Amino acid sequence: MKLWRRIFIFMTVLVLTWSLTACRQDDEPNEQTPPKAETGEQIKLSDALIELSIWQQEDAAAEEIVTYEGAWPQRSFTFAVHDPEVAFKLRLRDGISLGTAELAEAVAVTGAEVRISEGEDSQSFLVTLTEIQDRAEIKLDDLEPFRLRTRQDHLMFVLNQSELRVPYSLLIHGESDGRSHVFVSESEDSIVLRFTEPMRPVEHPGTEWLSETQLKVDIAETAGTLPLDKYYSEDGNFVARKYHSLIIHQIPSRSWFDAASGGSVGWSGRDAYYDALLFSPDGSKYAALVQISEDTDGAGGHYGIVIEQRRQSPMVLEHAIHYRQNSSYIPVEWLDQQTLLYLSGFQVWAFDVESGLARQLTVEDEHQAVAFQYDQRSDRLFVLTQSPISRDGREYWQGSMSIYRGNLELAERIETISDPWPSTENNILPLRISVQSSGYYLTTYREGRIVTQYFANGEETEAPGQLIGTTDQGAYLLETSEGDEVMRVLWWPRGGSAVPVKPLADSSYIMFGGDLFARRAGVADTYYGYNPGRDEWIEWSPNAGRDSWIPHQRTAYYRVTD
């Protein structure tokens, strides 16, 4: 046979062989090459790994799907994905020599594009899947295949009310503390969760599967806490990781009353769970606050917001608020019968009860809202914000004020209402406002100290300290040290000078029904109302020595334990 014919036949066979191999790699997992130890010996990936975690991600946000350490699945599992990218994070034990090209030979993927890169160090790698189709599969050397299925929504759950002795429970997802919170009567021994999809049964102490979707949780045996990150549906869906655990709160029977009228307030079977009630202008509904987390010093925390209406299910708002006891009034107010304003995440939100939707009123990223008040008389909303500035290489907060009309359109903006506040030493600029019929009080930072100013009829007066609250005759102010220790309480009468109020040791100060009150640390059954005419504190026990609670608010609603 002639040489050229032999070369032609050889090249033809070579091309056919290459084509068949390429087609096989497109349709089937490729022939995988395992990693090598430093000795050059090839070992299985399962022996080389010390940790494997799977994450889904979109833009800068990432969410963990599952993590394995030391022990690997003995069968194939399916996991739901909700974001456009999925990253498999591999960490190898020391002494394993592997490059991205070698790892690529040990990875086979169908139904998605794959990108392989080094991780944070030489022993970690990222295998990233993009353009994931409805279903995808990845095989990592000798590990069992992982199957991915795209889903629109995360796994959800509700409470089975029929399993409760007192059928008034409350479920609030607290994104601020990463936990879901269930509130039930203290008479309950257990709760039953009903998932939205059939589940893979997972055994956990104090739990029992009643069906493929219903899980009974014994409150005592679980100590009222259930981790949620181990539960998956049969299709691999899971609860959003921003809620990593479930906390069960058992609440005693409690009632709300009005100190001004002596009558009861509220109508919901869930009122015992609430820490404040704020009624709409026509009284047809109220916004209830329920504490879902506590600050480390016990002087504040995050609160969920619930809308209660007669003969309707409660509406739980998506956002929570953060409130400190030494702050001014609770940052929640009604704009009108259907619109609730609240401050969450340094932004003011307007929630429409009819549609159930919230819209962000303040949208400027550089301006963080720290306080607001709506004045019904002028139909104006006053929003106090802080924004970062730099001077001489140091970072500061600068205060400003925006004034909105009743239709929530911006009417006026005052760019500077404070001196620069050192942001490296303090997180939040101490801004507060109280609007009166003839003017407004403004707490701010001027000339190195916290002061309160009163603006009326084109004139400005000033006194030391920050607002506790106001009356028709003047304002109560609080002076604190750099460590927020109370130095003194002041009464600042309209048109006069601020004078000290008789101190009450170990107390925090609030406004309750238009009067100054004090709460003593560790005392839950007795409060003290201030009599300005006699400059003395009057003891008040609203519940004959049993636990009670009065929130910092303009109304005189208080809660007692039955």
Coordinates of C-alpha atoms in Angstrom, one line a residue:
M1 CA 0.0 0.0 0.0
K2 CA 1.3 3.4 -0.8
L3 CA 2.5 5.7 2.1
W4 CA 0.0 8.5 1.5
R5 CA -2.9 6.0 1.5
R6 CA -1.6 4.6 4.8
I7 CA -1.4 8.1 6.2
F8 CA -4.9 8.9 5.0
I9 CA -6.3 5.8 6.6
F10 CA -4.5 6.5 9.8
M11 CA -5.7 10.1 10.0
T12 CA -9.2 9.0 9.2
V13 CA -9.2 6.5 12.1
L14 CA -7.7 9.1 14.3
V15 CA -10.4 11.7 13.5
L16 CA -13.2 9.1 14.0
T17 CA -11.7 8.1 17.3
W18 CA -11.4 11.7 18.5
S19 CA -15.0 12.4 17.3
L20 CA -16.4 9.4 19.1
T21 CA -14.6 10.4 22.3
A22 CA -15.8 14.0 22.1
C23 CA -19.4 12.8 21.6
R24 CA -19.1 10.5 24.5
Q25 CA -17.9 13.4 26.8
D26 CA -20.9 15.5 25.7
D27 CA -23.4 12.8 26.4
E28 CA -21.9 10.9 29.3
P29 CA -19.7 11.7 32.3
N30 CA -16.0 11.9 31.3
E31 CA -13.4 9.4 32.3
Q32 CA -12.3 10.8 35.7
T33 CA -8.7 11.1 37.0
P34 CA -8.4 10.9 40.8
P35 CA -6.0 13.2 42.8
K36 CA -2.5 12.2 43.8
A37 CA -0.8 12.2 47.1
E38 CA 2.7 13.8 47.4
T39 CA 4.2 10.4 46.8
G40 CA 2.6 10.4 43.4
E41 CA 0.2 7.6 44.3
Q42 CA -3.3 8.1 43.0
I43 CA -6.0 8.2 45.7
K44 CA -9.8 8.5 45.7
L45 CA -11.3 12.0 46.1
S46 CA -13.3 10.6 49.1
D47 CA -10.0 9.9 50.8
A48 CA -8.5 13.2 49.9
L49 CA -11.4 15.4 51.1
I50 CA -11.9 16.7 54.6
E51 CA -14.9 19.0 53.8
L52 CA -17.4 19.5 51.0
S53 CA -20.0 22.2 51.1
I54 CA -22.6 23.2 48.5
W55 CA -23.7 26.8 48.2
Q56 CA -26.0 28.7 45.9
Q57 CA -25.3 32.3 45.1
E58 CA -26.6 35.3 43.2
D59 CA -24.5 38.5 42.9
A60 CA -22.8 38.9 46.3
A61 CA -25.4 36.9 48.3
A62 CA -24.7 33.2 49.1
E63 CA -26.7 30.6 50.9
E64 CA -25.5 27.2 52.2
I65 CA -27.4 24.2 51.0
V66 CA -25.5 21.4 52.8
T67 CA -22.0 20.7 54.3
Y68 CA -20.3 17.3 54.8
E69 CA -17.3 16.9 57.0
G70 CA -15.3 13.6 57.0
A71 CA -18.3 11.4 56.0
W72 CA -19.8 11.4 52.5
P73 CA -23.2 10.4 51.3
Q74 CA -23.6 6.7 50.5
R75 CA -26.2 7.3 47.9
S76 CA -27.2 10.0 45.5
F77 CA -29.1 13.0 46.8
T78 CA -31.2 15.7 45.1
F79 CA -31.1 19.3 46.3
A80 CA -33.2 22.2 45.3
V81 CA -31.5 25.4 44.0
H82 CA -33.1 28.8 43.8
D83 CA -30.2 30.9 42.6
P84 CA -28.5 30.9 39.2
E85 CA -25.1 29.6 40.4
V86 CA -24.2 26.7 42.7
A87 CA -20.7 26.3 44.1
F88 CA -19.2 23.1 45.4
K89 CA -16.5 24.0 47.9
L90 CA -13.8 21.3 48.4
R91 CA -11.1 21.3 51.0
L92 CA -8.4 18.7 50.8
R93 CA -6.3 17.3 53.5
D94 CA -2.6 18.3 53.8
G95 CA -0.2 16.4 51.6
I96 CA -2.6 16.2 48.6
S97 CA -1.2 17.6 45.4
L98 CA -3.9 18.7 42.9
G99 CA -4.2 21.4 40.3
T100 CA -7.4 22.8 38.7
A101 CA -6.6 20.9 35.5
E102 CA -6.3 17.6 37.3
L103 CA -9.5 18.3 39.3
A104 CA -11.3 19.0 36.0
E105 CA -10.5 15.5 34.9
A106 CA -12.3 14.1 38.0
V107 CA -15.4 16.2 37.5
A108 CA -18.3 15.3 35.2
V109 CA -21.4 17.5 34.8
T110 CA -24.6 17.3 32.8
G111 CA -27.3 20.0 32.6
A112 CA -25.1 22.9 33.4
E113 CA -21.9 24.8 32.6
V114 CA -18.9 24.2 34.9
R115 CA -16.0 26.4 36.1
I116 CA -13.2 25.2 38.3
S117 CA -10.9 27.5 40.3
E118 CA -8.7 27.6 43.3
G119 CA -10.1 28.5 46.6
E120 CA -8.7 30.6 49.4
D121 CA -5.6 28.5 49.7
S122 CA -3.8 25.6 47.9
Q123 CA -5.9 23.0 49.6
S124 CA -9.3 24.4 48.6
F125 CA -11.1 24.5 45.3
L126 CA -14.4 25.8 43.8
V127 CA -16.4 23.9 41.3
T128 CA -19.1 26.4 40.1
L129 CA -22.1 25.4 38.1
T130 CA -23.8 28.1 36.0
E131 CA -26.6 28.1 33.4
I132 CA -28.3 25.3 35.4
Q133 CA -31.2 23.7 33.5
D134 CA -34.3 22.4 35.2
R135 CA -32.3 19.4 36.3
A136 CA -28.5 18.9 36.5
E137 CA -26.1 16.3 37.9
I138 CA -22.5 16.5 39.0
K139 CA -20.1 13.6 39.7
L140 CA -17.0 14.3 41.8
D141 CA -14.6 11.3 41.2
D142 CA -15.8 8.4 43.4
L143 CA -18.4 10.3 45.4
E144 CA -22.0 9.6 44.7
P145 CA -23.6 11.9 42.2
F146 CA -25.4 15.1 43.4
R147 CA -28.5 16.0 41.5
L148 CA -29.8 19.6 41.4
R149 CA -33.3 20.7 40.6
T150 CA -34.3 24.3 40.2
R151 CA -37.1 25.7 42.3
Q152 CA -38.8 29.0 42.6
D153 CA -39.5 29.0 46.4
H154 CA -37.9 27.7 49.5
L155 CA -39.6 25.0 51.7
M156 CA -42.1 26.6 54.1
F157 CA -44.0 25.4 57.2
V158 CA -47.0 26.5 59.2
L159 CA -48.4 25.5 62.6
N160 CA -51.2 23.0 62.8
Q161 CA -53.7 25.0 64.9
S162 CA -56.0 22.0 65.4
E163 CA -53.3 20.3 67.5
L164 CA -53.2 23.1 70.1
R165 CA -55.1 23.4 73.3
V166 CA -55.4 27.2 72.8
P167 CA -55.8 27.7 69.1
Y168 CA -54.1 31.1 69.0
S169 CA -50.5 30.7 67.9
L170 CA -48.2 33.2 66.2
L171 CA -45.3 32.4 63.8
I172 CA -42.8 35.2 63.0
H173 CA -39.7 34.7 60.9
G174 CA -37.0 36.9 62.5
E175 CA -34.5 37.7 59.7
S176 CA -32.6 40.0 62.2
D177 CA -31.6 37.1 64.5
G178 CA -31.8 34.2 61.9
R179 CA -34.6 32.3 63.7
S180 CA -38.2 31.6 63.3
H181 CA -40.3 32.2 66.4
V182 CA -43.5 30.4 67.5
F183 CA -45.6 31.9 70.3
V184 CA -48.1 29.6 72.1
S185 CA -49.9 29.4 75.4
E186 CA -47.9 28.1 78.4
S187 CA -50.4 25.3 78.6
E188 CA -49.1 23.7 75.4
D189 CA -46.8 20.6 75.7
S190 CA -46.0 20.4 72.0
I191 CA -46.6 21.9 68.6
V192 CA -47.1 20.3 65.2
L193 CA -45.3 21.8 62.1
R194 CA -46.9 21.2 58.7
F195 CA -44.4 21.5 55.9
T196 CA -45.5 22.5 52.4
E197 CA -43.9 19.4 50.8
P198 CA -43.4 15.7 51.6
M199 CA -40.2 15.4 53.7
R200 CA -37.2 13.1 54.1
P201 CA -37.7 11.8 57.6
V202 CA -35.0 13.0 60.0
E203 CA -34.8 11.8 63.6
H204 CA -34.2 14.5 66.2
P205 CA -34.6 14.1 70.0
G206 CA -38.1 15.3 71.1
T207 CA -39.7 15.1 67.7
E208 CA -42.0 12.6 66.0
W209 CA -43.2 12.3 62.4
L210 CA -47.0 12.1 62.3
S211 CA -47.1 12.0 58.5
E212 CA -44.8 12.8 55.5
T213 CA -45.6 16.5 56.1
Q214 CA -46.3 16.8 59.8
L215 CA -43.7 16.9 62.6
K216 CA -44.6 16.9 66.2
V217 CA -42.2 18.8 68.5
D218 CA -42.2 18.3 72.2
I219 CA -41.4 21.6 73.9
A220 CA -39.8 20.3 77.0
E221 CA -37.7 17.6 75.4
T222 CA -36.3 20.0 72.8
A223 CA -35.9 22.8 75.3
G224 CA -38.1 24.9 72.9
T225 CA -35.4 24.9 70.2
L226 CA -35.4 23.0 66.9
P227 CA -32.6 23.3 64.3
L228 CA -34.0 23.7 60.8
D229 CA -30.9 23.2 58.7
K230 CA -31.1 19.4 58.7
Y231 CA -34.6 19.2 57.2
Y232 CA -35.1 18.6 53.5
S233 CA -38.1 17.7 51.4
E234 CA -38.1 14.6 49.2
D235 CA -37.1 16.9 46.3
G236 CA -34.3 18.4 48.3
N237 CA -36.0 21.7 49.1
F238 CA -35.1 23.4 52.4
V239 CA -36.2 26.3 54.6
A240 CA -34.4 29.5 53.8
R241 CA -31.1 29.5 55.6
K242 CA -31.7 33.0 57.0
Y243 CA -33.9 31.1 59.5
H244 CA -31.5 28.5 60.8
S245 CA -33.6 27.4 63.9
L246 CA -37.0 27.5 65.4
I247 CA -37.6 29.0 68.9
I248 CA -40.8 28.2 70.8
H249 CA -42.1 30.8 73.3
Q250 CA -44.6 29.7 75.9
I251 CA -46.5 32.7 77.1
P252 CA -48.8 33.0 80.2
S253 CA -52.3 34.4 80.0
R254 CA -52.1 38.2 79.9
S255 CA -54.4 41.1 79.2
W256 CA -54.2 44.7 78.1
F257 CA -55.9 47.7 79.8
D258 CA -56.1 51.5 79.4
A259 CA -54.9 53.4 82.5
A260 CA -56.8 56.5 81.3
S261 CA -60.2 54.8 81.0
G262 CA -59.8 51.8 83.2
G263 CA -61.2 49.6 80.4
S264 CA -59.6 46.7 78.5
V265 CA -58.1 47.1 75.0
G266 CA -57.4 44.6 72.2
W267 CA -59.6 41.8 71.0
S268 CA -57.2 39.1 69.7
G269 CA -56.5 35.8 71.3
R270 CA -52.9 36.6 70.7
D271 CA -52.7 39.8 72.7
A272 CA -50.9 38.0 75.5
Y273 CA -47.8 37.7 73.2
Y274 CA -47.7 41.4 72.4
D275 CA -45.4 44.1 74.0
A276 CA -47.2 47.2 72.6
L277 CA -50.5 48.0 70.9
L278 CA -50.8 50.9 68.5
F279 CA -54.4 51.5 67.2
S280 CA -55.3 53.0 63.8
P281 CA -57.0 56.4 63.9
D282 CA -60.5 54.9 63.5
G283 CA -59.7 52.1 66.0
S284 CA -60.6 49.4 63.5
K285 CA -57.2 47.7 63.7
Y286 CA -54.0 47.8 65.6
A287 CA -50.3 47.2 65.1
A288 CA -48.9 44.9 67.7
L289 CA -45.3 44.5 68.6
V290 CA -43.8 41.3 69.8
Q291 CA -40.2 41.0 71.0
I292 CA -38.3 38.2 69.1
S293 CA -34.7 38.9 70.3
E294 CA -33.0 40.8 73.1
D295 CA -29.8 42.9 73.0
T296 CA -26.9 41.6 75.1
D297 CA -27.5 44.3 77.7
G298 CA -31.2 43.6 78.0
A299 CA -32.1 47.2 77.2
G300 CA -33.6 46.6 73.8
G301 CA -34.1 44.2 71.0
H302 CA -35.9 43.3 67.7
Y303 CA -39.7 43.3 67.5
G304 CA -41.9 41.8 64.9
I305 CA -45.0 43.7 63.7
V306 CA -48.4 42.1 63.5
I307 CA -51.6 43.8 62.2
E308 CA -54.8 42.6 64.1
Q309 CA -58.3 43.2 62.6
R310 CA -61.6 41.8 63.9
R311 CA -62.6 38.4 62.5
Q312 CA -59.4 38.2 60.3
S313 CA -56.2 36.3 60.5
P314 CA -53.2 38.3 61.7
M315 CA -50.9 39.9 59.2
V316 CA -47.3 39.5 60.0
L317 CA -45.0 42.1 58.4
E318 CA -41.8 40.9 56.7
H319 CA -39.6 43.4 58.5
A320 CA -38.8 43.7 62.2
I321 CA -37.9 46.9 64.0
H322 CA -35.1 47.5 66.5
Y323 CA -36.0 49.4 69.6
R324 CA -34.0 50.5 72.6
Q325 CA -35.7 51.4 75.9
N326 CA -33.6 54.6 76.2
S327 CA -34.8 55.6 72.8
S328 CA -37.7 58.0 72.1
Y329 CA -41.1 56.6 71.2
I330 CA -41.6 53.3 69.4
P331 CA -40.7 53.9 65.7
V332 CA -44.1 52.7 64.4
E333 CA -47.0 55.1 63.6
W334 CA -50.2 55.1 61.6
L335 CA -50.3 57.5 58.6
D336 CA -54.0 56.9 58.0
Q337 CA -56.5 54.0 58.4
Q338 CA -54.7 51.8 56.0
T339 CA -51.0 52.8 56.1
L340 CA -48.6 51.9 58.8
L341 CA -45.2 53.7 58.9
Y342 CA -42.2 52.0 60.6
L343 CA -38.4 52.2 60.8
S344 CA -36.5 49.1 59.9
G345 CA -32.9 48.6 58.7
F346 CA -32.3 52.4 58.7
Q347 CA -35.1 53.0 56.3
V348 CA -38.7 54.2 56.7
W349 CA -41.3 51.8 55.2
A350 CA -45.0 52.4 54.4
F351 CA -47.1 49.2 54.8
D352 CA -50.5 49.2 53.0
V353 CA -52.9 47.0 55.0
E354 CA -55.3 46.5 52.1
S355 CA -52.7 45.2 49.6
G356 CA -50.4 43.6 52.2
L357 CA -47.4 45.3 50.5
A358 CA -44.7 47.5 52.0
R359 CA -42.7 50.1 50.1
Q360 CA -39.5 51.7 51.0
L361 CA -40.1 55.4 51.5
T362 CA -36.4 56.5 52.0
V363 CA -34.3 55.0 49.2
E364 CA -31.1 56.9 49.3
D365 CA -28.3 54.5 50.3
E366 CA -26.1 57.1 51.8
H367 CA -28.8 58.5 54.1
Q368 CA -29.8 56.2 57.0
A369 CA -33.1 57.0 58.7
V370 CA -32.7 56.9 62.5
A371 CA -36.0 58.6 63.7
F372 CA -39.3 59.9 62.3
Q373 CA -42.6 61.3 63.3
Y374 CA -45.9 61.9 61.5
D375 CA -47.8 65.0 62.5
Q376 CA -51.5 64.6 61.8
R377 CA -52.2 68.4 62.3
S378 CA -49.9 69.5 59.5
D379 CA -50.1 66.2 57.5
R380 CA -46.4 66.2 57.4
L381 CA -43.9 63.3 58.0
F382 CA -40.5 64.3 59.5
V383 CA -37.6 61.9 58.9
L384 CA -34.2 62.3 60.5
T385 CA -31.3 60.7 58.7
Q386 CA -27.5 60.3 59.1
S387 CA -25.0 60.1 56.2
P388 CA -21.2 59.5 56.2
I389 CA -18.7 62.3 55.7
S390 CA -14.9 62.5 56.0
R391 CA -12.9 65.3 57.5
D392 CA -9.1 65.3 58.0
G393 CA -8.9 61.6 57.5
R394 CA -11.6 60.8 60.1
E395 CA -15.1 59.4 59.5
Y396 CA -18.2 61.1 60.8
W397 CA -22.0 61.0 60.7
Q398 CA -23.8 64.2 59.5
G399 CA -27.5 64.7 60.4
S400 CA -30.2 65.9 58.0
M401 CA -34.0 66.1 57.9
S402 CA -36.5 65.4 55.2
I403 CA -40.1 66.5 55.4
Y404 CA -42.8 64.7 53.4
R405 CA -46.4 65.6 52.6
G406 CA -49.2 63.3 53.6
N407 CA -49.1 61.6 50.1
L408 CA -45.4 60.7 51.0
E409 CA -43.9 63.1 48.4
L410 CA -40.8 65.0 49.5
A411 CA -41.7 68.6 50.4
E412 CA -38.5 69.9 51.9
R413 CA -35.0 68.8 52.9
I414 CA -32.7 70.4 55.5
E415 CA -29.2 69.2 54.7
T416 CA -27.5 69.9 58.0
I417 CA -29.1 69.6 61.5
S418 CA -26.1 68.4 63.4
D419 CA -22.3 68.9 63.8
P420 CA -20.2 65.9 62.6
W421 CA -20.5 63.0 65.0
P422 CA -17.5 60.6 65.2
S423 CA -18.8 57.4 63.6
T424 CA -15.8 55.3 64.6
E425 CA -16.8 55.8 68.3
N426 CA -20.5 55.8 67.9
N427 CA -22.8 53.8 65.6
I428 CA -25.9 56.0 65.5
L429 CA -26.2 59.8 65.6
P430 CA -28.5 60.7 68.6
L431 CA -31.3 62.3 66.6
R432 CA -34.9 62.5 67.9
I433 CA -37.9 64.7 67.1
S434 CA -41.3 65.6 68.7
V435 CA -43.6 67.8 66.6
Q436 CA -45.9 70.2 68.5
S437 CA -48.7 72.4 67.3
S438 CA -46.5 75.6 67.5
G439 CA -43.1 74.1 66.6
Y440 CA -40.9 71.0 67.2
Y441 CA -38.2 69.7 69.5
L442 CA -35.1 68.2 67.9
T443 CA -32.4 66.3 69.7
T444 CA -29.1 66.6 68.0
Y445 CA -25.3 66.9 68.4
R446 CA -23.8 70.4 68.7
E447 CA -20.4 71.7 69.8
G448 CA -19.3 68.4 71.3
R449 CA -22.5 67.6 73.3
I450 CA -26.0 66.2 72.9
V451 CA -28.6 68.9 73.1
T452 CA -32.3 69.4 72.4
Q453 CA -33.5 72.4 70.4
Y454 CA -37.0 73.9 70.2
F455 CA -38.0 75.6 67.0
A456 CA -41.1 77.8 67.1
N457 CA -42.2 81.1 65.4
G458 CA -38.8 81.5 63.8
E459 CA -36.9 81.3 67.1
E460 CA -34.6 78.6 68.5
T461 CA -33.9 77.7 72.1
E462 CA -31.6 75.0 73.5
A463 CA -31.2 72.8 76.5
P464 CA -28.8 70.0 77.4
G465 CA -29.8 66.3 77.0
Q466 CA -31.9 64.2 74.7
L467 CA -35.6 63.8 74.5
I468 CA -37.5 61.4 76.7
G469 CA -40.8 62.8 75.6
T470 CA -42.9 65.9 75.5
T471 CA -46.2 67.3 77.0
D472 CA -48.2 70.4 76.1
Q473 CA -46.2 72.4 78.6
G474 CA -42.6 71.3 77.8
A475 CA -40.2 68.4 77.5
Y476 CA -38.4 65.9 79.6
L477 CA -34.7 65.5 78.8
L478 CA -32.1 62.9 79.8
E479 CA -28.4 63.7 80.2
T480 CA -26.1 60.7 80.0
S481 CA -22.4 60.1 80.3
E482 CA -20.2 58.7 77.5
G483 CA -21.1 55.2 78.7
D484 CA -24.8 56.0 78.5
E485 CA -25.0 56.1 82.3
V486 CA -27.9 58.4 83.5
M487 CA -26.5 61.6 84.9
R488 CA -29.8 63.5 85.5
V489 CA -33.3 64.0 84.2
L490 CA -34.4 67.5 83.3
W491 CA -37.8 69.2 83.0
W492 CA -37.7 71.9 80.3
P493 CA -40.9 74.1 80.5
R494 CA -42.0 75.9 77.4
G495 CA -40.4 79.4 77.5
G496 CA -38.3 78.6 80.6
S497 CA -35.0 77.0 81.6
A498 CA -34.4 73.3 82.1
V499 CA -34.4 72.3 85.8
P500 CA -33.4 68.9 87.4
V501 CA -36.0 66.3 88.3
K502 CA -35.6 64.4 91.6
P503 CA -33.6 61.3 90.6
L504 CA -34.7 57.7 91.1
A505 CA -31.9 55.3 91.4
D506 CA -31.3 52.3 89.0
S507 CA -34.2 53.4 86.7
S508 CA -34.9 53.9 83.0
Y509 CA -37.3 56.7 82.0
I510 CA -40.2 56.6 79.6
M511 CA -43.4 58.5 78.6
F512 CA -46.6 56.7 79.5
G513 CA -49.9 58.4 78.6
G514 CA -48.3 61.9 78.5
D515 CA -46.6 61.5 81.8
L516 CA -43.0 60.7 82.9
F517 CA -42.6 57.3 84.4
A518 CA -39.7 55.3 85.7
R519 CA -39.0 51.5 85.5
R520 CA -36.6 50.1 88.0
A521 CA -34.1 47.5 87.0
G522 CA -35.2 44.0 87.9
V523 CA -38.7 45.1 89.0
A524 CA -41.6 43.8 86.9
D525 CA -44.6 44.7 89.0
T526 CA -44.1 48.3 90.2
Y527 CA -43.6 51.6 88.3
Y528 CA -43.2 55.2 89.4
G529 CA -45.0 58.2 87.9
Y530 CA -43.6 61.6 88.3
N531 CA -45.6 64.4 89.9
P532 CA -44.0 67.7 88.5
G533 CA -46.0 69.9 90.9
R534 CA -44.4 68.2 94.0
D535 CA -41.2 67.0 92.4
E536 CA -41.8 63.4 93.6
W537 CA -42.3 59.9 92.3
I538 CA -45.6 58.1 93.0
E539 CA -45.4 54.3 93.2
W540 CA -47.9 52.5 91.0
S541 CA -48.5 48.7 90.9
P542 CA -51.1 48.1 88.1
N543 CA -51.5 44.4 88.9
A544 CA -51.5 44.1 92.7
G545 CA -47.9 42.8 92.8
R546 CA -48.1 40.5 89.8
D547 CA -46.0 41.0 86.6
S548 CA -47.0 43.9 84.4
W549 CA -45.5 45.9 81.6
I550 CA -45.9 49.5 80.4
P551 CA -44.3 50.4 77.0
H552 CA -42.8 53.7 76.0
Q553 CA -45.8 55.2 74.1
R554 CA -48.1 58.2 74.0
T555 CA -51.1 56.2 75.0
A556 CA -51.6 54.7 78.5
Y557 CA -52.0 51.0 77.5
Y558 CA -50.5 48.5 79.9
R559 CA -50.3 44.7 80.1
V560 CA -50.8 42.5 83.1
T561 CA -50.4 38.8 83.8
D562 CA -53.7 37.2 84.6

